[in-house]
mmCIF file of C-alpha atoms and ligand atoms in Angstrom:
data_model
loop_
_atom_site.group_PDB
_atom_site.id
_atom_site.type_symbol
_atom_site.label_atom_id
_atom_site.label_comp_id
_atom_site.label_asym_id
_atom_site.label_seq_id
_atom_site.Cartn_x
_atom_site.Cartn_y
_atom_site.Cartn_z
ATOM 1 C CA MET A 181 -41.021 16.524 -3.262
ATOM 2 C CA PRO A 182 -43.284 15.306 -6.106
ATOM 3 C CA SER A 183 -41.373 14.337 -9.263
ATOM 4 C CA GLU A 184 -43.249 16.895 -11.390
ATOM 5 C CA ALA A 185 -41.476 19.647 -9.473
ATOM 6 C CA LYS A 186 -37.981 18.271 -10.090
ATOM 7 C CA GLY A 187 -35.499 18.510 -12.941
ATOM 8 C CA GLU A 188 -35.895 20.102 -16.359
ATOM 9 C CA GLY A 189 -39.346 21.551 -16.912
ATOM 10 C CA ALA A 190 -39.954 21.861 -13.186
ATOM 11 C CA GLU A 191 -40.078 25.647 -13.140
ATOM 12 C CA VAL A 192 -42.952 26.888 -11.044
ATOM 13 C CA ALA A 193 -43.586 29.862 -13.344
ATOM 14 C CA THR A 194 -46.453 28.515 -15.398
ATOM 15 C CA PRO A 195 -50.101 29.208 -14.604
ATOM 16 C CA ALA A 196 -50.856 25.497 -14.097
ATOM 17 C CA ARG A 197 -47.855 24.773 -11.815
ATOM 18 C CA THR A 198 -48.329 27.924 -9.768
ATOM 19 C CA ARG A 199 -51.995 27.085 -9.225
ATOM 20 C CA ALA A 200 -51.157 23.459 -8.390
ATOM 21 C CA ILE A 201 -48.520 24.398 -5.785
ATOM 22 C CA ILE A 202 -50.800 26.982 -4.202
ATOM 23 C CA ALA A 203 -53.694 24.532 -4.055
ATOM 24 C CA ARG A 204 -51.556 21.704 -2.653
ATOM 25 C CA HIS A 205 -50.315 23.940 0.175
ATOM 26 C CA GLY A 206 -53.697 25.586 0.746
ATOM 27 C CA PHE A 207 -51.997 28.979 0.265
ATOM 28 C CA ALA A 208 -54.192 32.100 0.191
ATOM 29 C CA PHE A 209 -52.702 35.295 -1.278
ATOM 30 C CA LYS A 210 -52.287 38.278 1.013
ATOM 31 C CA LYS A 211 -52.929 41.478 -0.904
ATOM 32 C CA SER A 212 -51.455 43.457 1.990
ATOM 33 C CA LEU A 213 -48.051 41.829 1.279
ATOM 34 C CA GLY A 214 -48.119 42.686 -2.425
ATOM 35 C CA GLN A 215 -48.294 39.033 -3.440
ATOM 36 C CA ASN A 216 -48.493 38.898 -7.246
ATOM 37 C CA PHE A 217 -46.531 35.916 -8.513
ATOM 38 C CA LEU A 218 -44.880 35.814 -11.940
ATOM 39 C CA ILE A 219 -46.003 33.074 -14.309
ATOM 40 C CA ASP A 220 -44.086 34.018 -17.467
ATOM 41 C CA ARG A 221 -40.634 32.530 -18.031
ATOM 42 C CA ASN A 222 -39.714 35.022 -20.762
ATOM 43 C CA ILE A 223 -40.126 37.906 -18.338
ATOM 44 C CA LEU A 224 -38.114 36.035 -15.712
ATOM 45 C CA ARG A 225 -35.308 35.459 -18.228
ATOM 46 C CA THR A 226 -35.361 39.137 -19.210
ATOM 47 C CA ILE A 227 -35.045 40.202 -15.555
ATOM 48 C CA VAL A 228 -32.167 37.818 -14.857
ATOM 49 C CA ALA A 229 -30.327 38.690 -18.102
ATOM 50 C CA ALA A 230 -30.445 42.384 -17.167
ATOM 51 C CA ALA A 231 -28.644 41.601 -13.884
ATOM 52 C CA GLU A 232 -25.517 40.359 -15.758
ATOM 53 C CA LEU A 233 -24.948 37.475 -13.355
ATOM 54 C CA ASP A 234 -22.444 34.659 -13.629
ATOM 55 C CA LYS A 235 -21.363 31.801 -11.397
ATOM 56 C CA ALA A 236 -18.855 33.987 -9.530
ATOM 57 C CA LYS A 237 -21.558 36.492 -8.567
ATOM 58 C CA GLY A 238 -24.302 36.620 -6.003
ATOM 59 C CA ALA A 239 -27.966 37.606 -6.164
ATOM 60 C CA LEU A 240 -30.043 38.887 -3.261
ATOM 61 C CA GLU A 241 -33.745 38.411 -3.905
ATOM 62 C CA ILE A 242 -36.395 40.276 -1.944
ATOM 63 C CA GLY A 243 -39.757 38.525 -1.728
ATOM 64 C CA PRO A 244 -39.277 35.163 -3.500
ATOM 65 C CA GLY A 245 -42.958 34.157 -3.214
ATOM 66 C CA ILE A 246 -43.095 30.514 -4.349
ATOM 67 C CA GLY A 247 -39.698 30.750 -6.042
ATOM 68 C CA ALA A 248 -40.383 31.586 -9.711
ATOM 69 C CA LEU A 249 -37.560 34.136 -9.957
ATOM 70 C CA THR A 250 -35.415 32.284 -7.404
ATOM 71 C CA GLN A 251 -35.278 29.260 -9.714
ATOM 72 C CA GLU A 252 -34.189 31.404 -12.648
ATOM 73 C CA LEU A 253 -31.564 33.173 -10.506
ATOM 74 C CA ALA A 254 -30.225 29.834 -9.273
ATOM 75 C CA LYS A 255 -29.339 28.920 -12.875
ATOM 76 C CA SER A 256 -27.188 32.032 -13.376
ATOM 77 C CA ALA A 257 -25.686 33.056 -10.019
ATOM 78 C CA GLY A 258 -23.129 31.254 -7.864
ATOM 79 C CA LYS A 259 -25.038 32.164 -4.688
ATOM 80 C CA VAL A 260 -28.650 33.237 -4.192
ATOM 81 C CA THR A 261 -30.157 34.428 -0.925
ATOM 82 C CA ALA A 262 -33.853 35.194 -0.823
ATOM 83 C CA VAL A 263 -35.587 37.125 1.980
ATOM 84 C CA GLU A 264 -39.299 36.401 2.416
ATOM 85 C CA ILE A 265 -41.548 38.005 5.032
ATOM 86 C CA ASP A 266 -44.420 35.508 4.813
ATOM 87 C CA GLN A 267 -43.678 32.461 6.974
ATOM 88 C CA ARG A 268 -46.371 30.457 5.110
ATOM 89 C CA LEU A 269 -44.201 30.554 1.971
ATOM 90 C CA LEU A 270 -41.095 29.070 3.600
ATOM 91 C CA PRO A 271 -42.162 25.386 3.375
ATOM 92 C CA ILE A 272 -43.134 25.886 -0.281
ATOM 93 C CA LEU A 273 -39.831 27.574 -1.052
ATOM 94 C CA GLU A 274 -37.881 24.872 0.767
ATOM 95 C CA GLU A 275 -39.628 22.268 -1.367
ATOM 96 C CA VAL A 276 -39.148 24.130 -4.662
ATOM 97 C CA MET A 277 -35.488 24.914 -3.941
ATOM 98 C CA SER A 278 -34.629 21.571 -2.289
ATOM 99 C CA GLU A 279 -32.098 20.611 -4.961
ATOM 100 C CA GLU A 280 -30.287 23.957 -5.068
ATOM 101 C CA PRO A 281 -27.614 23.979 -2.328
ATOM 102 C CA HIS A 282 -26.393 27.440 -3.363
ATOM 103 C CA VAL A 283 -29.793 28.981 -2.526
ATOM 104 C CA THR A 284 -30.418 30.208 1.038
ATOM 105 C CA LEU A 285 -33.864 31.199 2.265
ATOM 106 C CA VAL A 286 -34.181 33.819 4.995
ATOM 107 C CA HIS A 287 -37.421 34.531 6.824
ATOM 108 C CA GLY A 288 -37.682 38.245 7.603
ATOM 109 C CA ASP A 289 -38.838 41.730 6.738
ATOM 110 C CA VAL A 290 -36.259 43.266 4.413
ATOM 111 C CA LEU A 291 -36.990 46.702 5.871
ATOM 112 C CA LYS A 292 -35.996 45.533 9.356
ATOM 113 C CA LEU A 293 -33.025 43.294 8.544
ATOM 114 C CA ASP A 294 -29.426 44.404 8.920
ATOM 115 C CA LEU A 295 -28.658 43.947 5.225
ATOM 116 C CA ARG A 296 -24.985 44.861 5.517
ATOM 117 C CA ALA A 297 -24.471 42.026 7.998
ATOM 118 C CA LEU A 298 -26.606 39.647 5.929
ATOM 119 C CA ILE A 299 -24.588 40.432 2.786
ATOM 120 C CA ALA A 300 -21.268 39.974 4.604
ATOM 121 C CA ARG A 301 -22.468 36.589 5.897
ATOM 122 C CA GLU A 302 -24.190 35.262 2.769
ATOM 123 C CA PHE A 303 -22.012 36.528 -0.060
ATOM 124 C CA GLU A 304 -18.479 36.154 1.252
ATOM 125 C CA GLY A 305 -16.223 35.080 -1.612
ATOM 126 C CA THR A 306 -18.513 36.195 -4.430
ATOM 127 C CA SER A 307 -17.163 38.737 -6.885
ATOM 128 C CA GLY A 308 -20.105 41.091 -7.125
ATOM 129 C CA LEU A 309 -23.638 41.243 -5.809
ATOM 130 C CA SER A 310 -26.902 42.398 -7.360
ATOM 131 C CA VAL A 311 -30.410 42.700 -5.974
ATOM 132 C CA VAL A 312 -32.936 41.076 -8.278
ATOM 133 C CA ALA A 313 -36.610 41.072 -7.355
ATOM 134 C CA ASN A 314 -40.241 41.334 -8.271
ATOM 135 C CA LEU A 315 -40.886 43.791 -5.456
ATOM 136 C CA PRO A 316 -44.027 44.043 -3.327
ATOM 137 C CA TYR A 317 -45.520 47.270 -4.722
ATOM 138 C CA TYR A 318 -46.714 48.626 -1.356
ATOM 139 C CA VAL A 319 -43.113 49.112 -0.192
ATOM 140 C CA THR A 320 -41.146 49.590 -3.422
ATOM 141 C CA THR A 321 -39.748 53.035 -2.609
ATOM 142 C CA PRO A 322 -38.809 52.352 1.044
ATOM 143 C CA ILE A 323 -37.013 49.147 -0.007
ATOM 144 C CA LEU A 324 -35.080 50.810 -2.838
ATOM 145 C CA MET A 325 -34.183 53.846 -0.723
ATOM 146 C CA LYS A 326 -32.935 51.557 2.049
ATOM 147 C CA LEU A 327 -30.679 49.712 -0.440
ATOM 148 C CA LEU A 328 -29.311 53.003 -1.798
ATOM 149 C CA GLU A 329 -29.046 55.124 1.350
ATOM 150 C CA GLU A 330 -27.251 52.383 3.253
ATOM 151 C CA ARG A 331 -24.713 52.314 0.400
ATOM 152 C CA LEU A 332 -24.713 48.537 0.313
ATOM 153 C CA PRO A 333 -22.034 46.894 -1.832
ATOM 154 C CA LEU A 334 -24.270 46.299 -4.865
ATOM 155 C CA GLN A 335 -23.529 46.309 -8.602
ATOM 156 C CA HIS A 336 -27.035 46.348 -10.077
ATOM 157 C CA ILE A 337 -30.561 46.476 -8.767
ATOM 158 C CA VAL A 338 -32.948 44.910 -11.275
ATOM 159 C CA VAL A 339 -36.521 45.061 -10.095
ATOM 160 C CA MET A 340 -40.087 44.715 -11.279
ATOM 161 C CA ILE A 341 -42.088 47.637 -9.947
ATOM 162 C CA GLN A 342 -45.217 49.603 -10.738
ATOM 163 C CA LYS A 343 -44.860 51.200 -14.206
ATOM 164 C CA GLU A 344 -45.712 54.668 -12.962
ATOM 165 C CA VAL A 345 -42.987 54.488 -10.277
ATOM 166 C CA ALA A 346 -40.525 53.109 -12.846
ATOM 167 C CA GLN A 347 -41.211 56.086 -15.091
ATOM 168 C CA ARG A 348 -40.591 58.492 -12.204
ATOM 169 C CA MET A 349 -37.332 56.805 -11.192
ATOM 170 C CA THR A 350 -35.929 56.869 -14.736
ATOM 171 C CA ALA A 351 -37.322 60.275 -15.844
ATOM 172 C CA SER A 352 -35.058 62.988 -17.277
ATOM 173 C CA PRO A 353 -35.245 66.684 -16.366
ATOM 174 C CA GLY A 354 -37.954 68.458 -18.336
ATOM 175 C CA SER A 355 -40.323 65.477 -18.397
ATOM 176 C CA LYS A 356 -43.584 65.315 -16.472
ATOM 177 C CA ALA A 357 -42.510 62.282 -14.435
ATOM 178 C CA TYR A 358 -39.285 63.955 -13.200
ATOM 179 C CA GLY A 359 -39.422 64.712 -9.476
ATOM 180 C CA SER A 360 -37.635 64.256 -6.159
ATOM 181 C CA LEU A 361 -37.738 60.452 -6.579
ATOM 182 C CA SER A 362 -35.937 60.747 -9.952
ATOM 183 C CA VAL A 363 -33.254 62.942 -8.357
ATOM 184 C CA ALA A 364 -32.784 60.581 -5.393
ATOM 185 C CA VAL A 365 -32.534 57.419 -7.507
ATOM 186 C CA GLN A 366 -30.281 59.041 -10.127
ATOM 187 C CA TYR A 367 -28.006 60.498 -7.441
ATOM 188 C CA TYR A 368 -27.107 56.954 -6.397
ATOM 189 C CA THR A 369 -27.524 55.044 -9.672
ATOM 190 C CA GLU A 370 -27.721 55.111 -13.434
ATOM 191 C CA ALA A 371 -31.362 54.246 -13.998
ATOM 192 C CA ARG A 372 -32.768 52.536 -17.095
ATOM 193 C CA LEU A 373 -36.181 51.171 -18.010
ATOM 194 C CA VAL A 374 -35.689 47.571 -19.203
ATOM 195 C CA CYS A 375 -39.235 46.781 -20.328
ATOM 196 C CA THR A 376 -42.874 47.292 -19.501
ATOM 197 C CA VAL A 377 -44.879 44.275 -18.455
ATOM 198 C CA PRO A 378 -48.583 43.466 -18.917
ATOM 199 C CA HIS A 379 -50.595 42.583 -15.810
ATOM 200 C CA THR A 380 -51.527 39.221 -17.387
ATOM 201 C CA VAL A 381 -48.151 37.695 -16.400
ATOM 202 C CA PHE A 382 -49.051 37.607 -12.695
ATOM 203 C CA ILE A 383 -51.273 35.506 -10.454
ATOM 204 C CA PRO A 384 -53.323 37.247 -9.138
ATOM 205 C CA GLN A 385 -53.226 40.100 -11.665
ATOM 206 C CA PRO A 386 -52.404 43.505 -10.138
ATOM 207 C CA ASN A 387 -54.605 46.507 -10.939
ATOM 208 C CA VAL A 388 -51.684 48.497 -12.341
ATOM 209 C CA ASP A 389 -49.182 48.037 -15.159
ATOM 210 C CA SER A 390 -45.631 47.032 -14.275
ATOM 211 C CA ALA A 391 -42.110 47.610 -15.550
ATOM 212 C CA VAL A 392 -38.620 46.277 -14.982
ATOM 213 C CA ILE A 393 -35.909 48.818 -14.198
ATOM 214 C CA LYS A 394 -32.176 48.398 -13.954
ATOM 215 C CA LEU A 395 -30.285 50.607 -11.514
ATOM 216 C CA THR A 396 -26.515 50.435 -11.851
ATOM 217 C CA VAL A 397 -25.045 51.655 -8.588
ATOM 218 C CA ARG A 398 -22.582 54.520 -9.062
ATOM 219 C CA PRO A 399 -19.217 54.284 -7.275
ATOM 220 C CA GLU A 400 -19.599 58.018 -6.533
ATOM 221 C CA PRO A 401 -22.584 60.351 -6.945
ATOM 222 C CA PRO A 402 -22.463 62.271 -10.261
ATOM 223 C CA VAL A 403 -22.429 65.595 -8.385
ATOM 224 C CA ALA A 404 -20.530 66.679 -5.274
ATOM 225 C CA VAL A 405 -22.572 68.250 -2.462
ATOM 226 C CA THR A 406 -21.388 69.567 0.889
ATOM 227 C CA ASP A 407 -24.242 68.048 2.894
ATOM 228 C CA GLU A 408 -26.271 65.208 1.356
ATOM 229 C CA GLY A 409 -29.157 65.505 3.806
ATOM 230 C CA PHE A 410 -29.462 69.218 3.091
ATOM 231 C CA PHE A 411 -29.261 68.606 -0.684
ATOM 232 C CA PHE A 412 -32.235 66.226 -0.506
ATOM 233 C CA ARG A 413 -34.194 68.677 1.649
ATOM 234 C CA VAL A 414 -33.674 71.404 -0.955
ATOM 235 C CA VAL A 415 -34.775 69.008 -3.702
ATOM 236 C CA GLN A 416 -37.935 68.083 -1.738
ATOM 237 C CA ALA A 417 -38.688 71.732 -1.046
ATOM 238 C CA SER A 418 -38.184 72.669 -4.712
ATOM 239 C CA PHE A 419 -40.796 70.104 -5.792
ATOM 240 C CA ALA A 420 -43.173 70.835 -2.882
ATOM 241 C CA GLN A 421 -45.867 72.276 -5.174
ATOM 242 C CA ARG A 422 -45.273 71.358 -8.801
ATOM 243 C CA ARG A 423 -47.332 74.184 -10.280
ATOM 244 C CA LYS A 424 -45.282 76.793 -8.376
ATOM 245 C CA THR A 425 -42.049 78.356 -9.617
ATOM 246 C CA LEU A 426 -38.755 77.363 -8.037
ATOM 247 C CA LEU A 427 -38.564 80.764 -6.340
ATOM 248 C CA ASN A 428 -41.982 80.389 -4.707
ATOM 249 C CA ASN A 429 -41.260 76.872 -3.482
ATOM 250 C CA LEU A 430 -37.903 77.993 -2.091
ATOM 251 C CA LEU A 431 -39.528 80.943 -0.315
ATOM 252 C CA SER A 432 -41.577 78.505 1.746
ATOM 253 C CA PHE A 433 -38.328 76.713 2.607
ATOM 254 C CA ALA A 434 -36.007 79.684 3.274
ATOM 255 C CA GLY A 435 -38.539 82.159 4.684
ATOM 256 C CA LYS A 436 -40.883 84.634 2.980
ATOM 257 C CA ASP A 437 -38.700 87.601 3.958
ATOM 258 C CA ARG A 438 -35.779 86.257 1.911
ATOM 259 C CA ARG A 439 -37.277 86.968 -1.520
ATOM 260 C CA GLU A 440 -34.576 89.417 -2.662
ATOM 261 C CA ALA A 441 -31.753 87.332 -1.208
ATOM 262 C CA LEU A 442 -33.098 84.230 -2.947
ATOM 263 C CA ILE A 443 -33.374 86.001 -6.301
ATOM 264 C CA GLN A 444 -29.754 87.103 -5.943
ATOM 265 C CA LEU A 445 -28.677 83.625 -4.921
ATOM 266 C CA LEU A 446 -30.463 82.036 -7.916
ATOM 267 C CA ASP A 447 -28.837 84.608 -10.159
ATOM 268 C CA ALA A 448 -25.418 83.770 -8.716
ATOM 269 C CA VAL A 449 -25.889 80.049 -9.516
ATOM 270 C CA ALA A 450 -27.316 80.867 -12.987
ATOM 271 C CA ILE A 451 -30.799 79.481 -12.375
ATOM 272 C CA GLU A 452 -33.766 81.545 -13.549
ATOM 273 C CA PRO A 453 -36.165 82.045 -10.546
ATOM 274 C CA SER A 454 -39.229 81.501 -12.752
ATOM 275 C CA ARG A 455 -38.156 77.963 -13.696
ATOM 276 C CA ARG A 456 -39.949 74.953 -12.278
ATOM 277 C CA ALA A 457 -38.079 72.313 -10.289
ATOM 278 C CA GLU A 458 -38.872 69.667 -12.915
ATOM 279 C CA THR A 459 -36.461 71.420 -15.343
ATOM 280 C CA LEU A 460 -33.417 71.363 -13.033
ATOM 281 C CA SER A 461 -30.597 68.869 -13.555
ATOM 282 C CA LEU A 462 -28.820 67.145 -10.647
ATOM 283 C CA ALA A 463 -25.862 69.491 -11.156
ATOM 284 C CA GLU A 464 -28.163 72.516 -10.835
ATOM 285 C CA PHE A 465 -29.777 71.145 -7.663
ATOM 286 C CA ALA A 466 -26.284 70.544 -6.231
ATOM 287 C CA ARG A 467 -25.197 74.122 -6.995
ATOM 288 C CA LEU A 468 -28.426 75.475 -5.548
ATOM 289 C CA ALA A 469 -28.267 73.404 -2.343
ATOM 290 C CA ASP A 470 -24.640 74.339 -1.665
ATOM 291 C CA ALA A 471 -25.359 78.032 -2.258
ATOM 292 C CA ILE A 472 -28.313 77.992 0.184
ATOM 293 C CA LEU A 473 -26.264 76.055 2.732
ATOM 294 C CA ALA A 474 -23.469 78.624 2.491
ATOM 295 C CA GLN A 475 -25.942 81.339 3.531
ATOM 296 C CA GLY A 476 -26.352 79.668 6.918
ATOM 297 C CA TRP A 477 -30.077 80.487 6.840
ATOM 298 C CA GLU A 478 -31.124 77.510 8.864
HETATM 299 N N1 LIG B 550 -40.714 36.760 -6.478
HETATM 300 C C1 LIG B 550 -42.045 36.196 -6.574
HETATM 301 C C2 LIG B 550 -42.487 36.193 -8.002
HETATM 302 O O1 LIG B 550 -41.932 36.973 -8.780
HETATM 303 O O2 LIG B 550 -43.395 35.433 -8.354
HETATM 304 C C3 LIG B 550 -43.061 36.944 -5.692
HETATM 305 C C4 LIG B 550 -43.115 38.435 -5.882
HETATM 306 S S1 LIG B 550 -44.435 39.213 -5.011
HETATM 307 C C5 LIG B 550 -44.701 40.623 -6.040
HETATM 308 C C6 LIG B 550 -43.680 40.001 -3.600
HETATM 309 C C7 LIG B 550 -43.174 39.063 -2.512
HETATM 310 O O3 LIG B 550 -42.566 39.871 -1.490
HETATM 311 C C8 LIG B 550 -44.232 38.253 -1.803
HETATM 312 O O4 LIG B 550 -43.801 36.924 -1.695
HETATM 313 C C9 LIG B 550 -44.356 38.881 -0.408
HETATM 314 O O5 LIG B 550 -44.759 37.975 0.602
HETATM 315 C C10 LIG B 550 -42.939 39.396 -0.200
HETATM 316 N N2 LIG B 550 -42.796 40.530 0.727
HETATM 317 C C11 LIG B 550 -43.694 41.531 0.970
HETATM 318 N N3 LIG B 550 -43.200 42.428 1.844
HETATM 319 C C12 LIG B 550 -41.943 41.994 2.174
HETATM 320 C C13 LIG B 550 -40.936 42.482 3.051
HETATM 321 N N4 LIG B 550 -41.108 43.624 3.750
HETATM 322 N N5 LIG B 550 -39.781 41.773 3.178
HETATM 323 C C14 LIG B 550 -39.591 40.615 2.471
HETATM 324 N N6 LIG B 550 -40.517 40.113 1.612
HETATM 325 C C15 LIG B 550 -41.677 40.782 1.459
#
């Protein structure tokens, strides 16, 4: 590889280096793959610092692009594996990462890969694994839900995502951004907004603002529910129409003829029927879901 891309100062995350690499490889961005590459080393350092890595730990990166974040991860983690869907980026990544034997590049769609098997293969012997990524915005939620629902052995998930989605994932009950996505993410993790990020730190610049969030995976959910799938269905149903009361949303779910029974049920779990779903805590949703399940209405 050319000497300018080796050694100290060889990070690809500057506007000039990113443009030079792209030009040299004749690479054309694909908007449909959410390709917005980071060109700011301070942001990269902030992302990696939030992941609390050390040389005994591993980092799984989703969507390495031309390797800006991969290079920063390689400095902190003992093992880095990066999954990239776009075959055209593999030769660039191989060149950029050529002197990093502890970095493995995998060509594939993260939504289709068996991540449990990949983790077992790639991170054997490491003492903790985190996902660290500047995610493609078109699939942020499916990727994060896959990581959480499959209960992969992860410590932290530190990701750059769209600011509006970050606000929803980290929102508290009572705030406008709080919804079924907040409940789902906070059921599995402790969610924190690390920082917001201007669109000027990407090439090409996205149309929306961005933010970095840190999700610390909980060993156990903060609330116990009898049936997780049912719990999430009740949460979805409660938020179905935000301007409606909880009672009215639940009527559509349980059946219009169950008005009196639902009022009694809400009374029994100490939730006022006129409240809106956005004011309910996870503990209240858990109580509500279990009480509806116990009715055997479905
Ligand atoms: N990590 C790089 C950076 O920060 O500069 C690039 C981030 S860019 C926002 C998202 C990357 O994810 C792109 O390289 C894109 O090709 C890749 N990507 C998109 N969909 C993917 C998928 N389903 N599986 C794996 N990678 C994907």
